[in-house]
């Protein structure tokens, strides 16, 4: 792949969308074409799956259903957007990616890794992010921020303990991945963006060929 894939992960209200706007500007300023995506979503079919996942169904949603919908949406996005963009030499910034499934469905919903792993193999085919920025926030604080946006969706309505398990899994994933960085997202937004900027600039210094 000619381009680089940078992923922003974190709980609701962690500040992913705001950080992505800042990252996009930094990368574009170096003359690189940038594509931004979000998960689940980012293609017409994947956006329809997103609506389906977030809808407050009047029936129980099996954890397996939710898990497979996430990977179905991811397969659409990778095949139709992310891989073609990277092959062209564009850089892709992902608002969530595979860690969201590991953290929410694995950590939060407590689905064993042995069940998630085959779906990862089928969907990702060994593909992984070149850099992951995990924006770490206390769930209560993140949800409070997210709530200012309006009604909470099916996942945002989960108990705090669900998000505590999700956060713990995120932190464990970041610890184990040499291409990941944890950013303290409980700081004021300017500080968060300063930290984001520092990591993105040093990544670009190492990966953008000199003109
Ligand atoms: N560090 C911060 N301090 C205070 N407020 C913040 C901070 N970061 C983000 N916010 C505010 O919190 C709200 C949620 O931020 P944002 O939409 O960027 O989060 P997100 O991670 O994209 O959330 P979601 O997962 O729900 O899309 C916004 O109103 C944003 O301005
Ligand atoms: Mg967002």
Short mmCIF file of C-alpha atoms and ligand atoms in Angstrom, two decimals:
data_model
loop_
_atom_site.label_atom_id
_atom_site.label_comp_id
_atom_site.label_asym_id
_atom_site.label_seq_id
_atom_site.Cartn_x
_atom_site.Cartn_y
_atom_site.Cartn_z
CA UNK A 1 0.00 0.00 0.00
CA UNK A 2 1.36 3.41 -0.95
CA UNK A 3 -0.67 5.50 1.54
CA UNK A 4 -0.83 5.34 5.34
CA UNK A 5 -3.80 4.37 7.49
CA UNK A 6 -4.19 6.37 10.70
CA UNK A 7 -6.97 5.36 13.10
CA UNK A 8 -8.53 7.37 15.92
CA UNK A 9 -10.20 5.31 18.62
CA UNK A 10 -11.96 6.15 21.86
CA UNK A 11 -15.25 6.07 23.74
CA UNK A 12 -18.20 8.29 22.86
CA UNK A 13 -17.35 11.94 23.50
CA UNK A 14 -13.60 11.22 23.64
CA UNK A 15 -13.09 13.90 20.98
CA UNK A 16 -12.39 11.72 17.92
CA UNK A 17 -14.30 13.86 15.43
CA UNK A 18 -12.64 17.07 16.63
CA UNK A 19 -9.17 15.45 16.56
CA UNK A 20 -9.74 14.17 13.02
CA UNK A 21 -10.41 17.67 11.69
CA UNK A 22 -7.08 18.76 13.16
CA UNK A 23 -5.18 15.72 11.76
CA UNK A 24 -6.68 16.17 8.30
CA UNK A 25 -5.39 19.75 8.16
CA UNK A 26 -1.88 18.72 9.27
CA UNK A 27 -1.57 16.00 6.64
CA UNK A 28 -3.09 18.06 3.81
CA UNK A 29 -0.61 20.83 4.63
CA UNK A 30 2.16 18.47 3.49
CA UNK A 31 0.50 18.12 0.09
CA UNK A 32 -0.86 14.63 0.76
CA UNK A 33 -4.38 13.68 -0.36
CA UNK A 34 -6.46 12.70 2.70
CA UNK A 35 -9.58 10.54 2.85
CA UNK A 36 -11.58 10.42 6.09
CA UNK A 37 -13.86 7.53 7.00
CA UNK A 38 -15.99 6.48 9.92
CA UNK A 39 -16.99 3.09 11.28
CA UNK A 40 -19.43 1.57 11.16
CA UNK A 41 -20.23 3.38 7.91
CA UNK A 42 -18.39 5.22 5.18
CA UNK A 43 -20.12 3.63 2.15
CA UNK A 44 -23.85 3.69 1.29
CA UNK A 45 -24.36 0.10 2.40
CA UNK A 46 -22.14 0.45 5.49
CA UNK A 47 -24.08 3.60 6.51
CA UNK A 48 -27.31 1.56 6.28
CA UNK A 49 -25.70 -1.05 8.55
CA UNK A 50 -24.72 1.78 10.96
CA UNK A 51 -28.36 2.90 11.17
CA UNK A 52 -29.38 -0.69 11.81
CA UNK A 53 -26.77 -1.13 14.58
CA UNK A 54 -27.74 2.10 16.36
CA UNK A 55 -31.52 1.73 16.03
CA UNK A 56 -33.34 1.19 19.36
CA UNK A 57 -34.98 -2.10 18.31
CA UNK A 58 -38.05 -3.28 20.24
CA UNK A 59 -36.40 -6.70 20.61
CA UNK A 60 -33.16 -7.98 22.07
CA UNK A 61 -30.20 -7.64 19.71
CA UNK A 62 -28.00 -10.74 20.02
CA UNK A 63 -24.36 -9.89 20.66
CA UNK A 64 -23.47 -12.10 17.68
CA UNK A 65 -25.75 -10.07 15.40
CA UNK A 66 -24.10 -6.83 16.48
CA UNK A 67 -20.62 -8.32 16.06
CA UNK A 68 -21.26 -9.60 12.53
CA UNK A 69 -22.91 -6.35 11.43
CA UNK A 70 -19.78 -4.47 12.52
CA UNK A 71 -17.56 -6.74 10.43
CA UNK A 72 -19.96 -6.63 7.47
CA UNK A 73 -19.78 -2.82 7.49
CA UNK A 74 -15.99 -2.96 7.85
CA UNK A 75 -15.63 -5.29 4.85
CA UNK A 76 -17.62 -2.83 2.69
CA UNK A 77 -15.51 0.12 3.83
CA UNK A 78 -12.16 -1.62 3.38
CA UNK A 79 -12.92 -3.02 -0.06
CA UNK A 80 -14.69 0.03 -1.51
CA UNK A 81 -12.93 2.96 0.14
CA UNK A 82 -9.89 2.31 2.34
CA UNK A 83 -7.86 -0.13 0.22
CA UNK A 84 -8.44 1.70 -3.10
CA UNK A 85 -7.47 5.03 -1.47
CA UNK A 86 -4.28 3.61 0.05
CA UNK A 87 -3.38 1.97 -3.27
CA UNK A 88 -3.68 5.39 -4.98
CA UNK A 89 -1.29 6.87 -2.41
CA UNK A 90 -3.88 8.81 -0.39
CA UNK A 91 -3.69 8.69 3.37
CA UNK A 92 -6.80 7.49 5.20
CA UNK A 93 -7.90 8.71 8.62
CA UNK A 94 -10.36 6.34 10.24
CA UNK A 95 -12.85 7.48 12.87
CA UNK A 96 -12.83 4.05 14.59
CA UNK A 97 -11.69 0.74 13.10
CA UNK A 98 -11.09 -2.80 14.29
CA UNK A 99 -10.19 -1.90 17.88
CA UNK A 100 -13.77 -0.68 18.35
CA UNK A 101 -14.99 -4.25 17.82
CA UNK A 102 -12.32 -5.69 20.10
CA UNK A 103 -13.08 -3.09 22.79
CA UNK A 104 -16.91 -2.87 22.58
CA UNK A 105 -17.90 -6.38 21.48
CA UNK A 106 -14.88 -8.11 23.05
CA UNK A 107 -14.40 -5.99 26.21
CA UNK A 108 -17.85 -4.42 26.70
CA UNK A 109 -20.03 -7.35 25.58
CA UNK A 110 -17.49 -9.93 26.75
CA UNK A 111 -17.46 -11.95 23.49
CA UNK A 112 -14.43 -14.27 23.63
CA UNK A 113 -11.48 -13.50 21.33
CA UNK A 114 -11.80 -16.98 19.83
CA UNK A 115 -15.15 -15.93 18.33
CA UNK A 116 -14.00 -12.53 17.07
CA UNK A 117 -10.73 -13.77 15.60
CA UNK A 118 -12.18 -15.67 12.60
CA UNK A 119 -14.18 -12.58 11.58
CA UNK A 120 -11.01 -10.49 11.76
CA UNK A 121 -9.16 -12.99 9.59
CA UNK A 122 -11.93 -13.00 6.96
CA UNK A 123 -12.41 -9.22 6.95
CA UNK A 124 -8.96 -7.74 7.51
CA UNK A 125 -6.77 -10.31 5.75
CA UNK A 126 -3.87 -9.22 7.95
CA UNK A 127 -4.42 -5.50 7.30
CA UNK A 128 -3.78 -3.15 10.22
CA UNK A 129 -3.37 0.55 10.97
CA UNK A 130 0.02 2.24 10.55
CA UNK A 131 -0.74 4.44 13.56
CA UNK A 132 -3.54 4.32 16.13
CA UNK A 133 -4.27 7.26 18.41
CA UNK A 134 -6.40 6.15 21.33
CA UNK A 135 -8.10 9.11 23.00
CA UNK A 136 -8.59 8.02 26.60
CA UNK A 137 -11.51 9.47 28.54
CA UNK A 138 -13.41 8.53 31.66
CA UNK A 139 -16.69 7.06 30.34
CA UNK A 140 -18.92 9.24 32.53
CA UNK A 141 -17.19 12.34 31.23
CA UNK A 142 -17.28 11.19 27.61
CA UNK A 143 -20.97 10.31 27.76
CA UNK A 144 -21.70 13.69 29.34
CA UNK A 145 -19.99 15.38 26.38
CA UNK A 146 -21.79 13.14 23.86
CA UNK A 147 -25.15 13.80 25.51
CA UNK A 148 -24.95 17.50 24.61
CA UNK A 149 -25.42 16.37 21.00
CA UNK A 150 -28.95 15.04 21.59
CA UNK A 151 -30.68 11.68 22.07
CA UNK A 152 -28.43 8.74 22.92
CA UNK A 153 -28.39 5.75 20.53
CA UNK A 154 -28.75 2.05 21.43
CA UNK A 155 -25.07 1.65 22.34
CA UNK A 156 -24.74 4.98 24.16
CA UNK A 157 -27.61 3.82 26.41
CA UNK A 158 -25.49 0.98 27.85
CA UNK A 159 -24.58 0.95 31.56
CA UNK A 160 -21.39 2.65 32.76
CA UNK A 161 -19.88 -0.77 33.60
CA UNK A 162 -20.07 -1.68 29.87
CA UNK A 163 -17.99 1.37 29.00
CA UNK A 164 -15.56 0.68 31.85
CA UNK A 165 -14.88 -2.77 30.35
CA UNK A 166 -14.57 -1.20 26.89
CA UNK A 167 -12.07 1.37 28.14
CA UNK A 168 -10.01 -1.29 29.95
CA UNK A 169 -9.76 -3.29 26.71
CA UNK A 170 -8.76 -0.20 24.75
CA UNK A 171 -5.95 0.50 27.21
CA UNK A 172 -4.74 -3.11 27.01
CA UNK A 173 -4.75 -2.98 23.18
CA UNK A 174 -2.76 0.26 23.21
CA UNK A 175 -0.24 -1.15 25.64
CA UNK A 176 0.39 -4.17 23.42
CA UNK A 177 0.73 -2.29 20.11
CA UNK A 178 4.00 -0.51 19.27
CA UNK A 179 2.15 1.52 16.59
CA UNK A 180 -0.34 2.95 19.08
CA UNK A 181 -0.32 6.02 21.30
CA UNK A 182 -2.58 6.88 24.25
CA UNK A 183 -3.66 10.51 24.49
CA UNK A 184 -5.20 11.87 27.67
CA UNK A 185 -8.51 13.20 26.41
CA UNK A 186 -9.60 14.48 29.79
CA UNK A 187 -7.36 17.49 29.26
CA UNK A 188 -8.80 20.69 27.79
CA UNK A 189 -9.31 20.37 24.03
CA UNK A 190 -6.32 22.61 23.13
CA UNK A 191 -4.02 20.30 25.10
CA UNK A 192 -5.49 17.21 23.47
CA UNK A 193 -4.99 18.75 20.04
CA UNK A 194 -1.43 19.77 20.91
CA UNK A 195 -0.64 16.14 21.83
CA UNK A 196 -2.36 14.86 18.68
CA UNK A 197 -0.38 17.32 16.57
CA UNK A 198 2.89 16.27 18.12
CA UNK A 199 2.30 12.57 17.38
CA UNK A 200 1.05 13.18 13.84
CA UNK A 201 3.98 15.45 13.01
CA UNK A 202 6.52 12.96 14.29
CA UNK A 203 4.78 10.15 12.35
CA UNK A 204 4.91 12.26 9.18
CA UNK A 205 8.56 13.15 9.76
CA UNK A 206 9.29 9.43 9.70
CA UNK A 207 7.00 8.47 6.82
CA UNK A 208 6.75 11.32 4.32
CA UNK A 209 9.57 11.23 1.78
CA UNK A 210 11.37 14.56 1.49
CA UNK A 211 10.34 16.47 -1.63
N1 LIG B 1 -10.98 17.67 25.55
C1 LIG B 1 -12.23 18.13 25.54
N2 LIG B 1 -12.67 18.93 26.53
C2 LIG B 1 -13.96 19.37 26.51
N3 LIG B 1 -14.87 19.09 25.58
C3 LIG B 1 -14.47 18.31 24.57
C4 LIG B 1 -13.14 17.78 24.48
N4 LIG B 1 -13.06 17.01 23.37
C5 LIG B 1 -14.27 17.05 22.80
N5 LIG B 1 -15.12 17.84 23.49
C6 LIG B 1 -16.52 18.12 23.17
O1 LIG B 1 -17.23 16.92 23.41
C7 LIG B 1 -18.19 16.69 22.39
C8 LIG B 1 -17.88 15.36 21.72
O2 LIG B 1 -16.66 15.45 20.97
P1 LIG B 1 -16.50 14.67 19.61
O3 LIG B 1 -17.79 14.70 18.85
O4 LIG B 1 -15.26 15.14 18.95
O5 LIG B 1 -16.28 13.20 20.22
P2 LIG B 1 -16.31 11.81 19.48
O6 LIG B 1 -15.21 11.01 20.10
O7 LIG B 1 -16.26 12.01 18.01
O8 LIG B 1 -17.69 11.21 19.91
P3 LIG B 1 -18.57 10.05 19.18
O9 LIG B 1 -17.88 8.75 19.43
O10 LIG B 1 -19.87 10.09 19.90
O11 LIG B 1 -18.62 10.43 17.72
C9 LIG B 1 -18.10 17.86 21.43
O12 LIG B 1 -19.10 18.78 21.80
C10 LIG B 1 -16.71 18.42 21.68
O13 LIG B 1 -16.64 19.81 21.42
MG1 LIG B 2 -17.47 11.43 16.46
#
